[in-house]
Short mmCIF file of C-alpha atoms in Angstrom, two decimals:
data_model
loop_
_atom_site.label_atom_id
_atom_site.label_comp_id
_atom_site.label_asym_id
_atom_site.label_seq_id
_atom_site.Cartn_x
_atom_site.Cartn_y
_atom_site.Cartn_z
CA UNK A 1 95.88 115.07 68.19
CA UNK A 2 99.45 115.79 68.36
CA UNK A 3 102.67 114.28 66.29
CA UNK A 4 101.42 115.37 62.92
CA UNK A 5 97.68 114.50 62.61
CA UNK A 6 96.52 117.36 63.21
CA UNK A 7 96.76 120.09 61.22
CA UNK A 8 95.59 123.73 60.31
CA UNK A 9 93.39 122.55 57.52
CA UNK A 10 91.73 120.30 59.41
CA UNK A 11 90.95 122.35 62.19
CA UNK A 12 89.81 125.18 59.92
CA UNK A 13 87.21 122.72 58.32
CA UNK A 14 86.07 122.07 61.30
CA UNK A 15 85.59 125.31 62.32
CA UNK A 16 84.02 126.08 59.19
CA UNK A 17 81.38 122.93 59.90
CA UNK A 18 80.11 124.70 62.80
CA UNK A 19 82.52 123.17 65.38
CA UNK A 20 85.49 124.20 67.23
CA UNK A 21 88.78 123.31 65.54
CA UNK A 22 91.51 122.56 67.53
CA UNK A 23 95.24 122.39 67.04
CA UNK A 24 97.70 120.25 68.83
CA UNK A 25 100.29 122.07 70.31
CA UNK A 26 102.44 118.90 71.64
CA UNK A 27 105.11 117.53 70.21
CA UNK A 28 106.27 120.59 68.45
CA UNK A 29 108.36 124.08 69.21
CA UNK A 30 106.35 127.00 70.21
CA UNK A 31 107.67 128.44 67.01
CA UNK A 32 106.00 126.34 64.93
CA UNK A 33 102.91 126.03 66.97
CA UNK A 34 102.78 129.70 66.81
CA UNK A 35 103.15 129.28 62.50
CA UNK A 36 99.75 127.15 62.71
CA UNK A 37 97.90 129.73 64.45
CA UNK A 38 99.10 132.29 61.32
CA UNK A 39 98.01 129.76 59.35
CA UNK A 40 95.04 128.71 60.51
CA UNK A 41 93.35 131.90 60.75
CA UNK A 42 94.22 132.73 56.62
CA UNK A 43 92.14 129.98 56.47
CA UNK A 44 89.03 130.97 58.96
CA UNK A 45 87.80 133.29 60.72
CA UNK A 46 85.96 130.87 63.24
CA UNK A 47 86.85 130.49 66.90
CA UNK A 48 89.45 127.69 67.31
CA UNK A 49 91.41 125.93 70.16
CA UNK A 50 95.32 125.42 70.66
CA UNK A 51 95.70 122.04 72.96
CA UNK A 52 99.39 122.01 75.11
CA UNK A 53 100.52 119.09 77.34
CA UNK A 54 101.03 120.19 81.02
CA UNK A 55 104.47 119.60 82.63
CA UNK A 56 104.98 116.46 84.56
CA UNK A 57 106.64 115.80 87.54
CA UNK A 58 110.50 114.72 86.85
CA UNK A 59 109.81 111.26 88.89
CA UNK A 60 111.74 108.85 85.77
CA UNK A 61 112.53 105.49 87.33
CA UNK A 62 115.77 105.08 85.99
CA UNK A 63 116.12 101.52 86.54
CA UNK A 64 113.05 100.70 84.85
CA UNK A 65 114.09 103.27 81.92
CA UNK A 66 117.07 100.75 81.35
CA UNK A 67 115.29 97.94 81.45
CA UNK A 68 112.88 98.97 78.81
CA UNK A 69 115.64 100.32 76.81
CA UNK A 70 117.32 96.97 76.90
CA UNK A 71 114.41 94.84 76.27
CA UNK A 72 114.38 97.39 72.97
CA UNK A 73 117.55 96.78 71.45
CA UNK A 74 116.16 94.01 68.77
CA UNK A 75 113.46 96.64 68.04
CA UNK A 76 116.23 99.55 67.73
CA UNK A 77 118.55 97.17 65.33
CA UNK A 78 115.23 95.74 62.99
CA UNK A 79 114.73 99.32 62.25
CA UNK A 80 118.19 100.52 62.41
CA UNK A 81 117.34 103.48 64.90
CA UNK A 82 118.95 104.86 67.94
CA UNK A 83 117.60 104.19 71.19
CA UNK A 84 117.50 107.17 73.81
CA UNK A 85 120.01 108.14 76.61
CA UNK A 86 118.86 107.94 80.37
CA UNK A 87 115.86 110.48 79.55
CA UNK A 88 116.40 114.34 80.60
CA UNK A 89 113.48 116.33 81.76
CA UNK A 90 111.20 118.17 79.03
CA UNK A 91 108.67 120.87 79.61
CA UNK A 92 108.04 120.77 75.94
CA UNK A 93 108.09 124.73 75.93
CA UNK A 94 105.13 125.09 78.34
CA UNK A 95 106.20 128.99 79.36
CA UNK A 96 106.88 129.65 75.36
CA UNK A 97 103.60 128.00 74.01
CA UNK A 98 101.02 129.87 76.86
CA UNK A 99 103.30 133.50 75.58
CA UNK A 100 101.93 132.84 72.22
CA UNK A 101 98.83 131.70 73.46
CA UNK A 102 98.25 135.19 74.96
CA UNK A 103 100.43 137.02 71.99
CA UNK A 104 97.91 135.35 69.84
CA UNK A 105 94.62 136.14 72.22
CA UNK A 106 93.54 132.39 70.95
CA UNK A 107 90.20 132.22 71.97
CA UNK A 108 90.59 128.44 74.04
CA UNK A 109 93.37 127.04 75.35
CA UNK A 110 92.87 123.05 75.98
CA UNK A 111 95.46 121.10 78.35
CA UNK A 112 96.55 117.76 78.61
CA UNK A 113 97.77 115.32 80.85
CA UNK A 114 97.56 117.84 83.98
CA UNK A 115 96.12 120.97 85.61
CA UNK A 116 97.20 124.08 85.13
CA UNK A 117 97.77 125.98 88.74
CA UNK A 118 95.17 129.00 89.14
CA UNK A 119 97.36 131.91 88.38
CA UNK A 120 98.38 130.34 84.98
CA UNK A 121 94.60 130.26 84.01
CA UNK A 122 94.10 133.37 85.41
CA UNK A 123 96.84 134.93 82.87
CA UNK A 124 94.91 133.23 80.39
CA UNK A 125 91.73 135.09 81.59
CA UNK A 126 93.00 138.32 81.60
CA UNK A 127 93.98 137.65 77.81
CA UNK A 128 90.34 136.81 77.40
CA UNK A 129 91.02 133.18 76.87
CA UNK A 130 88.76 130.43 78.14
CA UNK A 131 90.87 127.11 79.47
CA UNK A 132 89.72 123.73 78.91
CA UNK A 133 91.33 121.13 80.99
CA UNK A 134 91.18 117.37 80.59
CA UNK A 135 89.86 114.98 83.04
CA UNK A 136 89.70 111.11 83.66
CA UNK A 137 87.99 111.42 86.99
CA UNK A 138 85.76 112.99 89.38
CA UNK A 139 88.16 113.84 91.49
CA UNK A 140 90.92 115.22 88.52
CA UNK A 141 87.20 117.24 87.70
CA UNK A 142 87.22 118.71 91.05
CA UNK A 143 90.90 119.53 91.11
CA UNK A 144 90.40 121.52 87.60
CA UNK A 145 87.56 123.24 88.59
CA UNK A 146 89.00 124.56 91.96
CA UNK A 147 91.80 125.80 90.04
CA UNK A 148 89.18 127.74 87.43
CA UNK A 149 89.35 126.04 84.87
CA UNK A 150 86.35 127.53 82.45
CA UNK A 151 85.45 124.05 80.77
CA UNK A 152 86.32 120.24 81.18
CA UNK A 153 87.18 117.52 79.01
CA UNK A 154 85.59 114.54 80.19
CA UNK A 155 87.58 111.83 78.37
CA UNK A 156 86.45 107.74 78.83
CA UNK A 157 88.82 104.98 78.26
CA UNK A 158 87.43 104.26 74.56
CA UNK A 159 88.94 107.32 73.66
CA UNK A 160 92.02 106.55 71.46
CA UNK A 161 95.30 107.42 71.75
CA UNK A 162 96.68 108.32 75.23
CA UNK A 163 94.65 108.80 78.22
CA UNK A 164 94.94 112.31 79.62
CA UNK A 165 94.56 112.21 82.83
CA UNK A 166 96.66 113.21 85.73
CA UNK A 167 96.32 111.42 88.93
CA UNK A 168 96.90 107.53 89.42
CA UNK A 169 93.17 105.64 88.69
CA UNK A 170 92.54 102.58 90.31
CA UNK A 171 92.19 99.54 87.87
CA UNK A 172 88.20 99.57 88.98
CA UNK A 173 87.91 103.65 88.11
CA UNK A 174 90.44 103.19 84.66
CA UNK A 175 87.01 101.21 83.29
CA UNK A 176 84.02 103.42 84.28
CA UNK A 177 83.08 104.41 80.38
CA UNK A 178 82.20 107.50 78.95
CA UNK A 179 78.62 107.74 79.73
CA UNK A 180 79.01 106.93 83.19
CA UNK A 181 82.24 108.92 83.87
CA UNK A 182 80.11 111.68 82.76
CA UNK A 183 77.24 111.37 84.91
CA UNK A 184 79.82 111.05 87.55
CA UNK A 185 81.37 114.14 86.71
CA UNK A 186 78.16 116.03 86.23
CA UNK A 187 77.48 115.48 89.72
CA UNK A 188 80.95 116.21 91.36
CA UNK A 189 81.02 119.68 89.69
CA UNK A 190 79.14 122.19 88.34
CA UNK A 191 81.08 123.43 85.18
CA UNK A 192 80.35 122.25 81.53
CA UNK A 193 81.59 119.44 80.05
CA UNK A 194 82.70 118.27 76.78
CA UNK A 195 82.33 114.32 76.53
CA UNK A 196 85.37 112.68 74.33
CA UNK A 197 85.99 109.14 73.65
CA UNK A 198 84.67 106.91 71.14
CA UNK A 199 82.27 109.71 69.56
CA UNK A 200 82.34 109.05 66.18
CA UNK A 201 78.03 109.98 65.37
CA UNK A 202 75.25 111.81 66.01
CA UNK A 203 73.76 108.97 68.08
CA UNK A 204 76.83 109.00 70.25
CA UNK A 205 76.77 112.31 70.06
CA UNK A 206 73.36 112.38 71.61
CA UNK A 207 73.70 110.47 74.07
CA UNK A 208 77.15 112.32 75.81
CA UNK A 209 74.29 115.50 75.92
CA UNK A 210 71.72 113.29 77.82
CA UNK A 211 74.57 111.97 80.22
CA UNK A 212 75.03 115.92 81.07
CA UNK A 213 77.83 116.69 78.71
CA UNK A 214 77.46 120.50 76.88
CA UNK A 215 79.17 118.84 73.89
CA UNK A 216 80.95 116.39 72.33
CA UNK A 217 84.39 115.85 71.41
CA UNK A 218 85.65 113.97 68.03
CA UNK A 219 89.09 112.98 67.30
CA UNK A 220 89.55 109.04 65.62
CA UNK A 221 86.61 109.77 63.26
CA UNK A 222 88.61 112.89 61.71
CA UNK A 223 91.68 110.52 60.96
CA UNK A 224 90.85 109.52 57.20
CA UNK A 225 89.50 112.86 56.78
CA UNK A 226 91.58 114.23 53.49
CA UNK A 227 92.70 117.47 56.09
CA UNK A 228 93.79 114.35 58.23
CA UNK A 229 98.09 114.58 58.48
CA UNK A 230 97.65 110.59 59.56
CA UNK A 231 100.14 108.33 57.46
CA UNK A 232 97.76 106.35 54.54
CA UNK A 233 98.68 103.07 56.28
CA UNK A 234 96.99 104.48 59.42
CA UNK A 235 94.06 105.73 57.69
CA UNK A 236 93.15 102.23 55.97
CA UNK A 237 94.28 99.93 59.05
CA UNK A 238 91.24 102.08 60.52
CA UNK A 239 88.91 100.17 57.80
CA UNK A 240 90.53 96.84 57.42
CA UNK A 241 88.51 94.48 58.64
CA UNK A 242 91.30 92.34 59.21
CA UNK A 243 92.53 94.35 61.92
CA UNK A 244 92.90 93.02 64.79
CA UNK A 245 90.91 96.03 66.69
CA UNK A 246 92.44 97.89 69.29
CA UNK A 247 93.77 97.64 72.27
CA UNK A 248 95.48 99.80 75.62
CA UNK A 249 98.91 99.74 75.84
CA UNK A 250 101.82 101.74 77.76
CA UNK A 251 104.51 100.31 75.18
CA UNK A 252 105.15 103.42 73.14
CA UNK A 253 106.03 106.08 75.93
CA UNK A 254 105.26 104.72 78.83
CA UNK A 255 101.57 106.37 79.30
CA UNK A 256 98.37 103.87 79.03
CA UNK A 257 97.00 104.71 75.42
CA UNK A 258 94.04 102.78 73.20
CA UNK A 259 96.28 101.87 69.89
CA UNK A 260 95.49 99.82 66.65
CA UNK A 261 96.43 96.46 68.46
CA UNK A 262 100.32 95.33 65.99
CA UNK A 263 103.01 93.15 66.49
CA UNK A 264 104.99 95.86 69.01
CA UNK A 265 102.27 96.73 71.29
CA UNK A 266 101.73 92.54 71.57
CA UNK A 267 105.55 92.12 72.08
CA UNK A 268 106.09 94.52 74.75
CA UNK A 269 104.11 95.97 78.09
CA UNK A 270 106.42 99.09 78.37
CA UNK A 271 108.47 100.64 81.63
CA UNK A 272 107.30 98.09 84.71
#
């Protein structure tokens, strides 16, 4: 959970539960990320994860960059921010953060909105790491397992936050739920799976194992933890029962991602 939620502590209590902590290593320099993993490890001596987003292509449409950007300018002057330049192309320190993944011999190394290719998971096999790679689809499964990828991340579309897939789904596939979409994958490949995506109990829990999954994933049920790093608005709107609910929206970076449903995600549809 990237952009501040997570943190060491969390992941260390975790750990310390009996499950595997992970840290997000999005969003932030490979300096820093590399601070956590010091950190982290004063604080256990568990096995933990590091999670990195994978590289995109650099396919920005400008023209719908601009148009989003000016259908933004009452948001930018409310809040008396800046909006962003034409956007440059950031590989968020990919090379930097998988050095320090193998400096650090971190026992898993998850990945996010793509594949790795097969010689950058074999590096991280002859550092003794294991890779995790995150999946939407059968077919993303198949692509992640060719490439040797050790685990997969079987995430449904009630997971919150963004969707971390990274091929195209068809409006019919983007609503196959967990459950399913792991029986699905089960069947395409033969690698174990972690189910992720509206897990918040032992029932759920229970039945991602009976759908084929090896384990489960957590993430929105940590977020009022007190090792959460969420903002204490966030962490009550979670129990207001006011709240609207939630609700998938490509408004914040352009991505399709399960948000608390607020006034900006109902104003705006993001880049079309």
């Amino acid at each position: 959970m990237a952009g501040g939620v997570s943190t060491a502590a969390l992941a260390a209590a975790v750990c310390d539960a009996g499950g595997l902590g992970f840290l997000a290593g999005g969003y932030k320099s490979a300096h820093a990320m590399g601070r956590e993993i010091t950190e982290l490890r004063t604080l256990t001596d568990a096995p933990f994860g590091v999670n990195l987003f994978v590289p995109g292509p650099q396919d920005t449409d400008i023209a719908a960059f601009e148009r989003y950007r000016a259908e933004l300018e009452p948001e930018a002057r409310r809040y008396g921010v800046e909006l962003a330049q034409p956007p440059a192309h950031d590989d968020d320190e990919f090379e930097q953060k998988l050095s320090v993944l193998i400096t650090e011999r971190v026992p898993v190394a998850g990945f996010t909105f793509g594949c790795p290719p097969a010689p950058v998971i074999e590096r991280l096999h002859e550092a003794g790491i294991e890779a995790v790679v995150t999946v939407t689809s059968a077919q993303e499964a198949a692509i992640a397992a060719s490439a040797g990828a050790d685990v997969l991340c079987v995430q449904g579309p009630e997971a919150g936050g963004h969707r971390g897939g990274f091929t195209p789904l068809p409006a019919e596939q983007a609503q196959i739920g967990l459950l399913p979409l792991t029986t699905l994958v089960r069947q395409a490949v033969d690698v174990p799976l972690i189910a992720a995506g509206g897990i918040a109990d032992g029932h759920a829990v229970a039945a991602a194992l009976a759908c084929g999954a090896l384990a489960a994933q957590l993430g929105t049920a940590f977020l009022r933890t007190p090792q959460s790093g969420a903002h204490p608005l966030h962490k009550a709107a979670l129990i207001d029962p006011g709240f609207p609910g939630t609700s998938v929206t490509s408004a914040f970076t352009g991505r399709p991602a399960r948000c608390l449903t607020n006034r900006f995600a109902a104003a705006h549809r993001g880049p079309v």
